[in-house]
């Protein structure tokens, strides 16, 4: 049986990689490898996953230097030479082993006003968005975000400027700005402006290249910049 040589990050910021050997299997995912290590070789290994089918966004890690969702990443695709190096997501504090602390990632969603805020009362009918409306089509792909943090971990601007809201929070703000049922437009525009917001994006595209859901946060961020310019011209800000 062939064997994978796997190096896994252990500990927190002061940790080191530990080597393991894992039997290679057909259709094996990176998450399968981590699970094998935890179940068969070292039960103290900390990692995070839930759905195993690309829905929950909790299994993202750095695999051979690139942020990926591990439950849908096949070993054959990333370790043709039989070597894997697995660490926690970059640009986030480490908790332990393969677990990154996601608090600042989600705090930034809150800072970007990434929460839907409806304008109707309980007594009114449901607000509906016409599926073929232009605003709805604009965000068709963007609403599929699973909050995995791959884009955030891949963004150089986040690394340079820890205050930067980052691609996922800005993508979320963009989807809500295009939602005609939402009532937080002006406050959200203020929240996403400036050097901690969309104007800091250098359009490097790493977020768009790496997003496992094929979302283009770069396009949403460009949309936010356009919307801010329009709002400023109309005296809205
Ligand atoms: S396009 Fe903008 S948000 Fe995306 S990775 Fe590049 S700098 Fe970051
Ligand atoms: S935009 Fe893509 S990469 Fe970023 S959190 Fe959402 S699903 Fe993950
Ligand atoms: S375990 Fe849920 S997306 Fe990978």
mmCIF file of C-alpha atoms and ligand atoms in Angstrom:
data_model
loop_
_atom_site.group_PDB
_atom_site.id
_atom_site.type_symbol
_atom_site.label_atom_id
_atom_site.label_comp_id
_atom_site.label_asym_id
_atom_site.label_seq_id
_atom_site.Cartn_x
_atom_site.Cartn_y
_atom_site.Cartn_z
ATOM 1 C CA UNK A 1 0.000 0.000 0.000
ATOM 2 C CA UNK A 2 1.379 3.440 -0.813
ATOM 3 C CA UNK A 3 1.835 5.945 1.970
ATOM 4 C CA UNK A 4 1.403 9.708 2.204
ATOM 5 C CA UNK A 5 4.022 11.686 4.070
ATOM 6 C CA UNK A 6 2.106 14.330 6.008
ATOM 7 C CA UNK A 7 3.401 17.236 8.083
ATOM 8 C CA UNK A 8 0.796 18.717 10.424
ATOM 9 C CA UNK A 9 1.073 21.918 12.452
ATOM 10 C CA UNK A 10 0.995 21.229 16.203
ATOM 11 C CA UNK A 11 0.623 23.779 18.960
ATOM 12 C CA UNK A 12 -0.181 27.483 18.606
ATOM 13 C CA UNK A 13 2.028 30.351 17.354
ATOM 14 C CA UNK A 14 5.094 28.723 18.925
ATOM 15 C CA UNK A 15 4.355 25.268 17.512
ATOM 16 C CA UNK A 16 6.086 23.126 14.881
ATOM 17 C CA UNK A 17 5.191 20.643 12.158
ATOM 18 C CA UNK A 18 4.921 16.993 13.166
ATOM 19 C CA UNK A 19 5.399 14.196 10.640
ATOM 20 C CA UNK A 20 2.953 11.326 10.129
ATOM 21 C CA UNK A 21 2.557 8.547 7.593
ATOM 22 C CA UNK A 22 -0.961 7.902 6.350
ATOM 23 C CA UNK A 23 -2.091 5.066 4.054
ATOM 24 C CA UNK A 24 -3.129 6.366 0.669
ATOM 25 C CA UNK A 25 -6.693 5.563 -0.402
ATOM 26 C CA UNK A 26 -8.699 6.071 -3.576
ATOM 27 C CA UNK A 27 -10.693 9.336 -3.625
ATOM 28 C CA UNK A 28 -9.124 10.383 -0.325
ATOM 29 C CA UNK A 29 -9.697 13.979 0.747
ATOM 30 C CA UNK A 30 -7.378 16.121 2.852
ATOM 31 C CA UNK A 31 -10.011 16.017 5.598
ATOM 32 C CA UNK A 32 -9.911 12.183 5.419
ATOM 33 C CA UNK A 33 -6.143 12.380 6.028
ATOM 34 C CA UNK A 34 -6.535 14.666 9.055
ATOM 35 C CA UNK A 35 -9.330 12.477 10.432
ATOM 36 C CA UNK A 36 -7.192 9.351 10.014
ATOM 37 C CA UNK A 37 -4.355 10.972 11.979
ATOM 38 C CA UNK A 38 -6.703 12.040 14.771
ATOM 39 C CA UNK A 39 -8.491 8.656 14.993
ATOM 40 C CA UNK A 40 -5.617 6.249 14.392
ATOM 41 C CA UNK A 41 -2.372 8.017 15.274
ATOM 42 C CA UNK A 42 -2.871 10.914 17.698
ATOM 43 C CA UNK A 43 -6.252 11.611 19.325
ATOM 44 C CA UNK A 44 -4.993 14.934 20.719
ATOM 45 C CA UNK A 45 -4.900 16.553 17.256
ATOM 46 C CA UNK A 46 -7.331 19.490 17.158
ATOM 47 C CA UNK A 47 -9.157 20.333 13.924
ATOM 48 C CA UNK A 48 -12.594 21.492 12.880
ATOM 49 C CA UNK A 49 -15.223 20.158 10.496
ATOM 50 C CA UNK A 50 -18.957 19.492 10.493
ATOM 51 C CA UNK A 51 -20.740 18.623 7.239
ATOM 52 C CA UNK A 52 -18.010 16.963 5.095
ATOM 53 C CA UNK A 53 -19.947 17.964 1.964
ATOM 54 C CA UNK A 54 -18.945 21.582 1.330
ATOM 55 C CA UNK A 55 -21.846 23.213 3.133
ATOM 56 C CA UNK A 56 -20.742 24.406 6.572
ATOM 57 C CA UNK A 57 -17.465 26.190 5.811
ATOM 58 C CA UNK A 58 -15.704 24.949 8.946
ATOM 59 C CA UNK A 59 -12.965 22.681 7.517
ATOM 60 C CA UNK A 60 -10.736 25.241 5.776
ATOM 61 C CA UNK A 61 -6.983 24.837 6.354
ATOM 62 C CA UNK A 62 -3.723 25.717 4.633
ATOM 63 C CA UNK A 63 -2.711 22.799 2.408
ATOM 64 C CA UNK A 64 0.738 22.885 0.815
ATOM 65 C CA UNK A 65 0.755 26.664 1.240
ATOM 66 C CA UNK A 66 -2.724 27.395 -0.131
ATOM 67 C CA UNK A 67 -5.985 27.919 1.764
ATOM 68 C CA UNK A 68 -8.577 25.288 0.801
ATOM 69 C CA UNK A 69 -11.759 23.615 2.022
ATOM 70 C CA UNK A 70 -10.370 20.247 3.018
ATOM 71 C CA UNK A 71 -13.513 18.117 2.780
ATOM 72 C CA UNK A 72 -13.755 18.736 -0.976
ATOM 73 C CA UNK A 73 -10.034 18.784 -1.757
ATOM 74 C CA UNK A 74 -8.779 15.475 -3.080
ATOM 75 C CA UNK A 75 -5.289 14.428 -2.113
ATOM 76 C CA UNK A 76 -4.513 13.523 -5.738
ATOM 77 C CA UNK A 77 -5.094 17.138 -6.731
ATOM 78 C CA UNK A 78 -2.710 18.692 -4.199
ATOM 79 C CA UNK A 79 -0.113 16.012 -3.377
ATOM 80 C CA UNK A 80 0.831 14.249 -6.571
ATOM 81 C CA UNK A 81 4.285 13.526 -5.084
ATOM 82 C CA UNK A 82 2.787 11.984 -1.928
ATOM 83 C CA UNK A 83 3.710 14.882 0.378
ATOM 84 C CA UNK A 84 1.205 17.049 2.262
ATOM 85 C CA UNK A 85 1.817 19.942 4.634
ATOM 86 C CA UNK A 86 -1.294 21.002 6.555
ATOM 87 C CA UNK A 87 -1.627 24.025 8.829
ATOM 88 C CA UNK A 88 -4.351 26.337 10.150
ATOM 89 C CA UNK A 89 -5.698 29.204 8.027
ATOM 90 C CA UNK A 90 -3.296 32.143 7.711
ATOM 91 C CA UNK A 91 -4.185 35.738 8.680
ATOM 92 C CA UNK A 92 -6.020 34.541 11.798
ATOM 93 C CA UNK A 93 -4.792 33.841 15.334
ATOM 94 C CA UNK A 94 -4.139 30.163 16.035
ATOM 95 C CA UNK A 95 -6.107 28.382 18.721
ATOM 96 C CA UNK A 96 -4.274 25.056 18.529
ATOM 97 C CA UNK A 97 -3.038 22.671 15.821
ATOM 98 C CA UNK A 98 -5.298 23.097 12.769
ATOM 99 C CA UNK A 99 -7.865 25.348 14.444
ATOM 100 C CA UNK A 100 -7.776 29.063 13.619
ATOM 101 C CA UNK A 101 -9.625 31.576 15.768
ATOM 102 C CA UNK A 102 -12.425 32.879 13.490
ATOM 103 C CA UNK A 103 -13.655 35.610 15.843
ATOM 104 C CA UNK A 104 -12.111 38.577 14.052
ATOM 105 C CA UNK A 105 -13.353 37.193 10.712
ATOM 106 C CA UNK A 106 -16.968 37.205 11.914
ATOM 107 C CA UNK A 107 -16.554 40.422 13.941
ATOM 108 C CA UNK A 108 -15.726 42.071 10.621
ATOM 109 C CA UNK A 109 -18.978 40.797 9.099
ATOM 110 C CA UNK A 110 -20.720 42.623 11.955
ATOM 111 C CA UNK A 111 -18.603 45.761 11.355
ATOM 112 C CA UNK A 112 -19.579 45.671 7.668
ATOM 113 C CA UNK A 113 -23.228 45.482 8.772
ATOM 114 C CA UNK A 114 -23.465 42.025 7.283
ATOM 115 C CA UNK A 115 -26.802 41.303 8.952
ATOM 116 C CA UNK A 116 -30.102 41.579 7.083
ATOM 117 C CA UNK A 117 -32.306 44.279 8.489
ATOM 118 C CA UNK A 118 -35.850 44.110 7.146
ATOM 119 C CA UNK A 119 -38.284 47.006 6.993
ATOM 120 C CA UNK A 120 -41.598 45.140 7.227
ATOM 121 C CA UNK A 121 -43.575 44.334 10.366
ATOM 122 C CA UNK A 122 -44.936 40.911 11.354
ATOM 123 C CA UNK A 123 -48.375 42.034 10.279
ATOM 124 C CA UNK A 124 -47.240 42.496 6.677
ATOM 125 C CA UNK A 125 -46.842 39.848 3.994
ATOM 126 C CA UNK A 126 -43.385 38.339 3.298
ATOM 127 C CA UNK A 127 -41.108 40.619 1.304
ATOM 128 C CA UNK A 128 -40.112 38.860 -1.900
ATOM 129 C CA UNK A 129 -37.298 39.460 -4.363
ATOM 130 C CA UNK A 130 -38.113 38.736 -7.996
ATOM 131 C CA UNK A 131 -35.612 36.024 -9.042
ATOM 132 C CA UNK A 132 -35.030 37.656 -12.417
ATOM 133 C CA UNK A 133 -34.590 41.216 -11.181
ATOM 134 C CA UNK A 134 -31.267 42.846 -12.112
ATOM 135 C CA UNK A 135 -30.240 43.404 -8.470
ATOM 136 C CA UNK A 136 -30.940 39.736 -7.649
ATOM 137 C CA UNK A 137 -28.964 38.503 -10.655
ATOM 138 C CA UNK A 138 -26.062 40.758 -9.612
ATOM 139 C CA UNK A 139 -25.589 38.770 -6.406
ATOM 140 C CA UNK A 140 -26.619 35.312 -7.622
ATOM 141 C CA UNK A 141 -23.222 33.712 -7.015
ATOM 142 C CA UNK A 142 -22.281 35.934 -4.080
ATOM 143 C CA UNK A 143 -25.112 34.722 -1.831
ATOM 144 C CA UNK A 144 -23.642 31.198 -1.870
ATOM 145 C CA UNK A 145 -20.876 32.181 0.609
ATOM 146 C CA UNK A 146 -20.389 29.536 3.322
ATOM 147 C CA UNK A 147 -18.150 31.707 5.535
ATOM 148 C CA UNK A 148 -15.153 29.382 5.223
ATOM 149 C CA UNK A 149 -12.499 32.120 5.499
ATOM 150 C CA UNK A 150 -10.442 30.866 2.524
ATOM 151 C CA UNK A 151 -10.611 34.273 0.820
ATOM 152 C CA UNK A 152 -9.709 36.127 4.026
ATOM 153 C CA UNK A 153 -6.758 33.849 4.611
ATOM 154 C CA UNK A 154 -5.568 34.379 1.005
ATOM 155 C CA UNK A 155 -5.785 38.194 0.986
ATOM 156 C CA UNK A 156 -2.477 40.085 1.180
ATOM 157 C CA UNK A 157 -4.211 43.292 2.244
ATOM 158 C CA UNK A 158 -5.578 41.544 5.358
ATOM 159 C CA UNK A 159 -1.994 40.516 6.163
ATOM 160 C CA UNK A 160 -0.692 44.090 5.788
ATOM 161 C CA UNK A 161 -3.657 45.894 7.313
ATOM 162 C CA UNK A 162 -5.314 43.873 10.097
ATOM 163 C CA UNK A 163 -8.110 46.449 10.286
ATOM 164 C CA UNK A 164 -9.220 45.684 6.701
ATOM 165 C CA UNK A 165 -12.696 44.146 6.631
ATOM 166 C CA UNK A 166 -11.616 41.605 4.032
ATOM 167 C CA UNK A 167 -13.280 39.991 1.023
ATOM 168 C CA UNK A 168 -15.949 37.894 2.745
ATOM 169 C CA UNK A 169 -17.421 40.682 4.894
ATOM 170 C CA UNK A 170 -17.365 43.077 1.937
ATOM 171 C CA UNK A 171 -18.948 40.458 -0.314
ATOM 172 C CA UNK A 172 -21.689 40.036 2.285
ATOM 173 C CA UNK A 173 -22.209 43.813 2.485
ATOM 174 C CA UNK A 174 -22.515 43.872 -1.316
ATOM 175 C CA UNK A 175 -25.248 41.207 -1.343
ATOM 176 C CA UNK A 176 -27.238 43.126 1.293
ATOM 177 C CA UNK A 177 -26.788 46.423 -0.497
ATOM 178 C CA UNK A 178 -28.381 44.855 -3.580
ATOM 179 C CA UNK A 179 -31.260 43.464 -1.500
ATOM 180 C CA UNK A 180 -34.224 45.780 -1.984
ATOM 181 C CA UNK A 181 -35.850 44.480 1.247
ATOM 182 C CA UNK A 182 -32.994 45.669 3.450
ATOM 183 C CA UNK A 183 -33.203 49.006 5.264
ATOM 184 C CA UNK A 184 -29.577 49.682 6.253
ATOM 185 C CA UNK A 185 -28.202 51.121 3.005
ATOM 186 C CA UNK A 186 -26.633 54.400 4.159
ATOM 187 C CA UNK A 187 -25.198 53.040 7.406
ATOM 188 C CA UNK A 188 -23.739 50.088 5.476
ATOM 189 C CA UNK A 189 -22.171 52.373 2.879
ATOM 190 C CA UNK A 190 -20.468 54.285 5.690
ATOM 191 C CA UNK A 191 -19.329 50.992 7.247
ATOM 192 C CA UNK A 192 -17.633 49.696 4.084
ATOM 193 C CA UNK A 193 -15.920 52.935 2.982
ATOM 194 C CA UNK A 194 -12.340 54.002 3.604
ATOM 195 C CA UNK A 195 -9.008 52.314 4.192
ATOM 196 C CA UNK A 196 -10.472 49.600 6.409
ATOM 197 C CA UNK A 197 -13.152 49.009 3.788
ATOM 198 C CA UNK A 198 -13.475 48.513 0.062
ATOM 199 C CA UNK A 199 -11.020 51.277 -0.851
ATOM 200 C CA UNK A 200 -8.154 49.226 0.607
ATOM 201 C CA UNK A 201 -8.670 46.376 -1.883
ATOM 202 C CA UNK A 202 -5.819 46.254 -4.394
ATOM 203 C CA UNK A 203 -7.712 43.918 -6.741
ATOM 204 C CA UNK A 204 -5.106 41.185 -6.374
ATOM 205 C CA UNK A 205 -7.854 38.620 -7.044
ATOM 206 C CA UNK A 206 -6.486 35.947 -4.689
ATOM 207 C CA UNK A 207 -9.908 35.803 -2.999
ATOM 208 C CA UNK A 208 -11.643 35.223 -6.314
ATOM 209 C CA UNK A 209 -9.085 32.665 -7.482
ATOM 210 C CA UNK A 210 -9.288 30.643 -4.253
ATOM 211 C CA UNK A 211 -12.966 30.818 -3.246
ATOM 212 C CA UNK A 212 -14.214 27.215 -3.306
ATOM 213 C CA UNK A 213 -17.759 28.388 -4.106
ATOM 214 C CA UNK A 214 -16.579 30.301 -7.196
ATOM 215 C CA UNK A 215 -17.657 33.609 -5.739
ATOM 216 C CA UNK A 216 -15.902 36.752 -6.968
ATOM 217 C CA UNK A 217 -15.543 39.034 -3.923
ATOM 218 C CA UNK A 218 -13.365 41.298 -6.086
ATOM 219 C CA UNK A 219 -16.394 42.049 -8.263
ATOM 220 C CA UNK A 220 -18.557 42.764 -5.214
ATOM 221 C CA UNK A 221 -15.886 45.083 -3.815
ATOM 222 C CA UNK A 222 -15.750 46.929 -7.153
ATOM 223 C CA UNK A 223 -19.551 47.211 -6.929
ATOM 224 C CA UNK A 224 -19.251 48.739 -3.463
ATOM 225 C CA UNK A 225 -16.758 51.311 -4.761
ATOM 226 C CA UNK A 226 -19.155 52.239 -7.600
ATOM 227 C CA UNK A 227 -22.088 52.460 -5.202
ATOM 228 C CA UNK A 228 -20.119 54.689 -2.818
ATOM 229 C CA UNK A 229 -19.118 57.031 -5.670
ATOM 230 C CA UNK A 230 -22.736 57.219 -6.823
ATOM 231 C CA UNK A 231 -23.980 57.881 -3.293
ATOM 232 C CA UNK A 232 -21.395 60.638 -2.799
ATOM 233 C CA UNK A 233 -22.408 62.284 -6.109
ATOM 234 C CA UNK A 234 -26.049 62.268 -5.034
ATOM 235 C CA UNK A 235 -25.242 63.745 -1.617
ATOM 236 C CA UNK A 236 -26.334 60.577 0.180
ATOM 237 C CA UNK A 237 -23.184 60.356 2.321
HETATM 238 S S1 LIG B 1 -9.108 41.341 -4.564
HETATM 239 FE FE1 LIG B 1 -9.068 42.677 -2.753
HETATM 240 S S2 LIG B 1 -10.115 41.519 -1.149
HETATM 241 FE FE2 LIG B 1 -9.581 40.048 -2.792
HETATM 242 S S3 LIG B 1 -7.620 39.165 -2.164
HETATM 243 FE FE3 LIG B 1 -7.197 40.928 -3.471
HETATM 244 S S4 LIG B 1 -6.926 42.706 -2.094
HETATM 245 FE FE4 LIG B 1 -7.935 41.040 -0.930
HETATM 246 S S1 LIG B 2 -16.405 34.310 -0.307
HETATM 247 FE FE1 LIG B 2 -15.823 32.184 -0.805
HETATM 248 S S2 LIG B 2 -13.833 31.906 0.172
HETATM 249 FE FE2 LIG B 2 -14.755 33.721 1.102
HETATM 250 S S3 LIG B 2 -15.785 32.968 2.955
HETATM 251 FE FE3 LIG B 2 -17.317 32.978 1.285
HETATM 252 S S4 LIG B 2 -17.229 30.915 0.400
HETATM 253 FE FE4 LIG B 2 -15.374 31.153 1.642
HETATM 254 S S1 LIG B 3 -16.728 20.088 6.545
HETATM 255 FE FE1 LIG B 3 -18.333 21.495 5.995
HETATM 256 S S2 LIG B 3 -17.467 22.583 4.285
HETATM 257 FE FE2 LIG B 3 -15.962 21.081 4.751
#
